[in-house]
mmCIF file of C-alpha atoms in Angstrom:
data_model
loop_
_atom_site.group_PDB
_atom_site.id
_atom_site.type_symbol
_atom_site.label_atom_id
_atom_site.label_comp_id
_atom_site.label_asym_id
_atom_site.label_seq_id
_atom_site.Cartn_x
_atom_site.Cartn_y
_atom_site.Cartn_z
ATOM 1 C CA UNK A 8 0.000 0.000 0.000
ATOM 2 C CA UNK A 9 1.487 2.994 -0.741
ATOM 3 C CA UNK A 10 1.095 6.461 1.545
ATOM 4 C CA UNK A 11 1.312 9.985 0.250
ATOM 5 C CA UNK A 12 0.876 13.054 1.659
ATOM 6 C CA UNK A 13 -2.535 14.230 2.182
ATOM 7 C CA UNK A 14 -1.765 17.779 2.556
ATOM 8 C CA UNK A 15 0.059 18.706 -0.616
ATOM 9 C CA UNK A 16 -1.590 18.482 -3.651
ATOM 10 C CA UNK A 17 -0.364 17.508 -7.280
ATOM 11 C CA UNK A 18 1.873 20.297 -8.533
ATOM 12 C CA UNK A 19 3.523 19.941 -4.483
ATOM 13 C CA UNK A 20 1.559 22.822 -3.067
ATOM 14 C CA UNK A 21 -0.011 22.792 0.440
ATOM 15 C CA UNK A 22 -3.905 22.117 0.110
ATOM 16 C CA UNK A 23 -6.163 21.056 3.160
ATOM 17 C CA UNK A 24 -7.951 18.006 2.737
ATOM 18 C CA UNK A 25 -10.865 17.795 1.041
ATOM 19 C CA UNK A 26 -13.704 16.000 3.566
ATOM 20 C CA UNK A 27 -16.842 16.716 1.773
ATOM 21 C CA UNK A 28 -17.333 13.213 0.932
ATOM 22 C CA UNK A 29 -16.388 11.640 3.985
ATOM 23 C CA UNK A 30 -19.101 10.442 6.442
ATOM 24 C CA UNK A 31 -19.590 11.248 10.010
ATOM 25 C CA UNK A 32 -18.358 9.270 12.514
ATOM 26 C CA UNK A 33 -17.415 9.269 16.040
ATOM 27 C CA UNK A 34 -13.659 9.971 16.470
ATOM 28 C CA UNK A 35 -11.006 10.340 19.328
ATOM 29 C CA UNK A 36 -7.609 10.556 19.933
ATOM 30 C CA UNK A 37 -5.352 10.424 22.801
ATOM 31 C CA UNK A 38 -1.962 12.504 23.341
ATOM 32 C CA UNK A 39 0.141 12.584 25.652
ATOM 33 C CA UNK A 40 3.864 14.492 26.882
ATOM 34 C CA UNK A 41 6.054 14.641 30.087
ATOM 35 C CA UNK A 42 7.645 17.648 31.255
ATOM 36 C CA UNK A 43 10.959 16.738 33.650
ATOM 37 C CA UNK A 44 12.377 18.802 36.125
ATOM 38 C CA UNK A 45 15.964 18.963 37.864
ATOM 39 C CA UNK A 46 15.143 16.713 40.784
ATOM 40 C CA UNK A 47 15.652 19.735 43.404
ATOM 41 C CA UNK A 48 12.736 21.616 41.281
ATOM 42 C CA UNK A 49 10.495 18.956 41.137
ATOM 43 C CA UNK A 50 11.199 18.122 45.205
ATOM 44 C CA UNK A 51 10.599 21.953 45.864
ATOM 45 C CA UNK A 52 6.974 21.852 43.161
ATOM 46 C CA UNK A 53 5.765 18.812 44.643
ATOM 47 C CA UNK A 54 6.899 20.036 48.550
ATOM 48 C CA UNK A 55 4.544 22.986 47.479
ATOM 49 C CA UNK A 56 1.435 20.957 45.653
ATOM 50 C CA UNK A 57 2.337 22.229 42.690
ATOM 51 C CA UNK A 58 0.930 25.965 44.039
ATOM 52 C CA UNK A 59 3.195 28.660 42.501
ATOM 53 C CA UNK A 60 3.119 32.255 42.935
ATOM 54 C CA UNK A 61 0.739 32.533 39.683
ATOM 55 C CA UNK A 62 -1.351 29.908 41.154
ATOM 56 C CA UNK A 63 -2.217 25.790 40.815
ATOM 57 C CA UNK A 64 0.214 25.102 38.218
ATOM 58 C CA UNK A 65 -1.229 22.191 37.150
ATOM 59 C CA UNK A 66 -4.863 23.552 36.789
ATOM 60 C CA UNK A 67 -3.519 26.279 34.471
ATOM 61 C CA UNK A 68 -2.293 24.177 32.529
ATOM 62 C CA UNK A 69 -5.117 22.193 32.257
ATOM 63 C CA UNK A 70 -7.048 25.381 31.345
ATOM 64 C CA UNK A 71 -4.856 26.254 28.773
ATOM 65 C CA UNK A 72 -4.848 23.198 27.049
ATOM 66 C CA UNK A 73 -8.579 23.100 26.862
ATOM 67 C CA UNK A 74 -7.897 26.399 25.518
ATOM 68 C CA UNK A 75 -5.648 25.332 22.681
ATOM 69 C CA UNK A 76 -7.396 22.214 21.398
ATOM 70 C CA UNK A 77 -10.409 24.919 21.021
ATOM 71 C CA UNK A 78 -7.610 26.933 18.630
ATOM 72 C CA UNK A 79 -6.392 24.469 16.992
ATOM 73 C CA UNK A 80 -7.098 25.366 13.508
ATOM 74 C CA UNK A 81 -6.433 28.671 13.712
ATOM 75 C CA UNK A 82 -2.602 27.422 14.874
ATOM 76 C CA UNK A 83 -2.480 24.586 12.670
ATOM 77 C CA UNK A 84 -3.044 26.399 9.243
ATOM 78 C CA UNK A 85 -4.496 22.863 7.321
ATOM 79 C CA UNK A 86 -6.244 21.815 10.428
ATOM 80 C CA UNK A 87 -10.232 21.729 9.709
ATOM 81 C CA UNK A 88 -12.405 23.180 11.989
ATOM 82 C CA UNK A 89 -14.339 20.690 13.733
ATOM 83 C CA UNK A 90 -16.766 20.800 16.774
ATOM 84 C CA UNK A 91 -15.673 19.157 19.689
ATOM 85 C CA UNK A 92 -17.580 16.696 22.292
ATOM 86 C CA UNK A 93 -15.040 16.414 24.544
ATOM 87 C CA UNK A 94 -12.186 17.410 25.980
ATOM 88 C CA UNK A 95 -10.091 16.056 28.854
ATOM 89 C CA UNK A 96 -6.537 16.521 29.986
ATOM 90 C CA UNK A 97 -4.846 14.869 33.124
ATOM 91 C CA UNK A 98 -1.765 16.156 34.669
ATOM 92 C CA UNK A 99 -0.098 14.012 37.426
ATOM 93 C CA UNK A 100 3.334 13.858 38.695
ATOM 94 C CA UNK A 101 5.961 10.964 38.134
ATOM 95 C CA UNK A 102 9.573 10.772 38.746
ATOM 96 C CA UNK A 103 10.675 14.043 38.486
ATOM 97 C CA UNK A 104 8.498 14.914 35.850
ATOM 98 C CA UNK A 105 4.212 15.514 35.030
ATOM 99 C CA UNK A 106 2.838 13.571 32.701
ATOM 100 C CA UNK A 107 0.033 14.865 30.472
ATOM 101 C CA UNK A 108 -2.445 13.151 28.925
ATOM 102 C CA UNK A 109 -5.287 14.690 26.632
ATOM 103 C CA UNK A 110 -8.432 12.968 25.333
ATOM 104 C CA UNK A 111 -10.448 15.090 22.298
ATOM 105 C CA UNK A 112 -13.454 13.494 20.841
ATOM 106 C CA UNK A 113 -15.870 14.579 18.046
ATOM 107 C CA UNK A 114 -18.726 13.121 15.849
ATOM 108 C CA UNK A 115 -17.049 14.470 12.129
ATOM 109 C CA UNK A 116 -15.765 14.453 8.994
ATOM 110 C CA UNK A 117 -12.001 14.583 9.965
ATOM 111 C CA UNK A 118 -10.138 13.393 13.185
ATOM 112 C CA UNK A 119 -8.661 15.194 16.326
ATOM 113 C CA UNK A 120 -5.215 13.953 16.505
ATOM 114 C CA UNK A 121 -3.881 17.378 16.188
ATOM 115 C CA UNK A 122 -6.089 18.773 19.175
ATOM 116 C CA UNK A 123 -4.896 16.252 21.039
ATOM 117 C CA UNK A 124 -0.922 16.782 20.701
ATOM 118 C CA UNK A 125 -1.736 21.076 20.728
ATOM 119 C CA UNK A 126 -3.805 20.359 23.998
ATOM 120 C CA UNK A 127 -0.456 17.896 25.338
ATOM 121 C CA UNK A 128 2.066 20.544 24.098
ATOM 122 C CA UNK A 129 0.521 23.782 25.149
ATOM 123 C CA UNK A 130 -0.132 22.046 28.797
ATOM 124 C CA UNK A 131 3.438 21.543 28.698
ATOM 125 C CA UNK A 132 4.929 25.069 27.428
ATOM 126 C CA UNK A 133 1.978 26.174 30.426
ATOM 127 C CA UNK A 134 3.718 24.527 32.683
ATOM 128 C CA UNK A 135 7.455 25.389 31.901
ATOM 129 C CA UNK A 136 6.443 29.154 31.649
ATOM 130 C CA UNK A 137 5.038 28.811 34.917
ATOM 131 C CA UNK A 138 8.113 27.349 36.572
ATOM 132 C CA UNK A 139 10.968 28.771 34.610
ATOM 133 C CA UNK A 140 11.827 31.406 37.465
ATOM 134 C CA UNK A 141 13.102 28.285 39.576
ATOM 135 C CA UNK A 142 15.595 26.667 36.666
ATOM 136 C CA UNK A 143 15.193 27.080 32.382
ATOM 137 C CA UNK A 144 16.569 23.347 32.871
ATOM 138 C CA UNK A 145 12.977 21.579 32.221
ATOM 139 C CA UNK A 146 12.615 19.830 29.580
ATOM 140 C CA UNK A 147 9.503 18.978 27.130
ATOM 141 C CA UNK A 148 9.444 15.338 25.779
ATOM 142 C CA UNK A 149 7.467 12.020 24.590
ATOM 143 C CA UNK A 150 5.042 14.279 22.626
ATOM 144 C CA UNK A 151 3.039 11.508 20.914
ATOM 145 C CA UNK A 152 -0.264 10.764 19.833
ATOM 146 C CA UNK A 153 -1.084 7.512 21.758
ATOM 147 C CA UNK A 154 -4.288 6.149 20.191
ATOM 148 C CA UNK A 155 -7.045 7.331 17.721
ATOM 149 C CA UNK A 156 -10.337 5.894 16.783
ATOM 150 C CA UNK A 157 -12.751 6.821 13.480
ATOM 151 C CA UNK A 158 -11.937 7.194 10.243
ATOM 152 C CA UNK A 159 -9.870 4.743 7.744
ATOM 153 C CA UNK A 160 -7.482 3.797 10.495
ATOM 154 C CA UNK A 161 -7.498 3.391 14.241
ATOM 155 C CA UNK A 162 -3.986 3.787 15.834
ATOM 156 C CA UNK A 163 -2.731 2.342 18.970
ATOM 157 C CA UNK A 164 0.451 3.087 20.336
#
């Protein structure tokens, strides 16, 4: 079987998809992404429930994640806009790090794996630009998309 890219059409130009013909179905995706600390900033963070002077950190990033799924398309310039049943995004610490996880589903035309990693990556920059006064040695990894349903193909990671 032989893949091409479905955003570039024949003379190699940038086109969005074309989903007119495409039937309506149910459709979710999964992302997730860690963001790791020095283990003295972490120790500090977690000594502290994750409370900074700007407030829950972890909450605001939740917020904002919500937030960016919402934008998506107008980040993502061949990213369809698409109405969204649900959004969810966990944030929980693990060895020196938080993990985030967001779920987006939709009944549509197109799928929501790119809400999904722009929820998981905004989360993460929210979190990083709420810490960075205690070290700018954090790190953002692992973003990945971790499972989708609908469509031609289901993914599972």
């Amino acid at each position: 079987m032989s893949k091409e890219l479905s955003h570039i059409d024949n003379e190699g130009n940038a086109a969005m998809v074309d989903v007119s013909k495409k039937d309506i179905t149910q459709r979710s995706a999964t992302a997730s992404a860690k963001v790791f600390f020095p283990k003295e900033v972490f120790a500090k963070l977690a000594g502290q429930d994750f409370l900074g002077h700007k407030g829950s950190i972890i909450q605001t990033a939740v917020i904002a994640g919500i937030q960016a799924v919402k934008k998506t398309s107008e980040l993502i310039p061949l990213c369809h806009q698409i109405n969204l049943s649900k959004i969810k995004i966990d944030i929980h610490p693990i060895q020196n790090a938080l993990q985030i996880k967001c779920i987006v589903k939709c009944n549509e035309k197109t799928g929501v794996e790119m809400e999904a990693l722009t929820g998981v990556s905004v989360s993460a920059l929210t979190i990083y630009d709420m810490c960075k006064a205690l070290s700018h040695d954090i790190h953002i990894s692992e973003i990945q998309l971790e499972q989708k349903t609908g469509g031609k193909n289901d993914f599972n990671r």
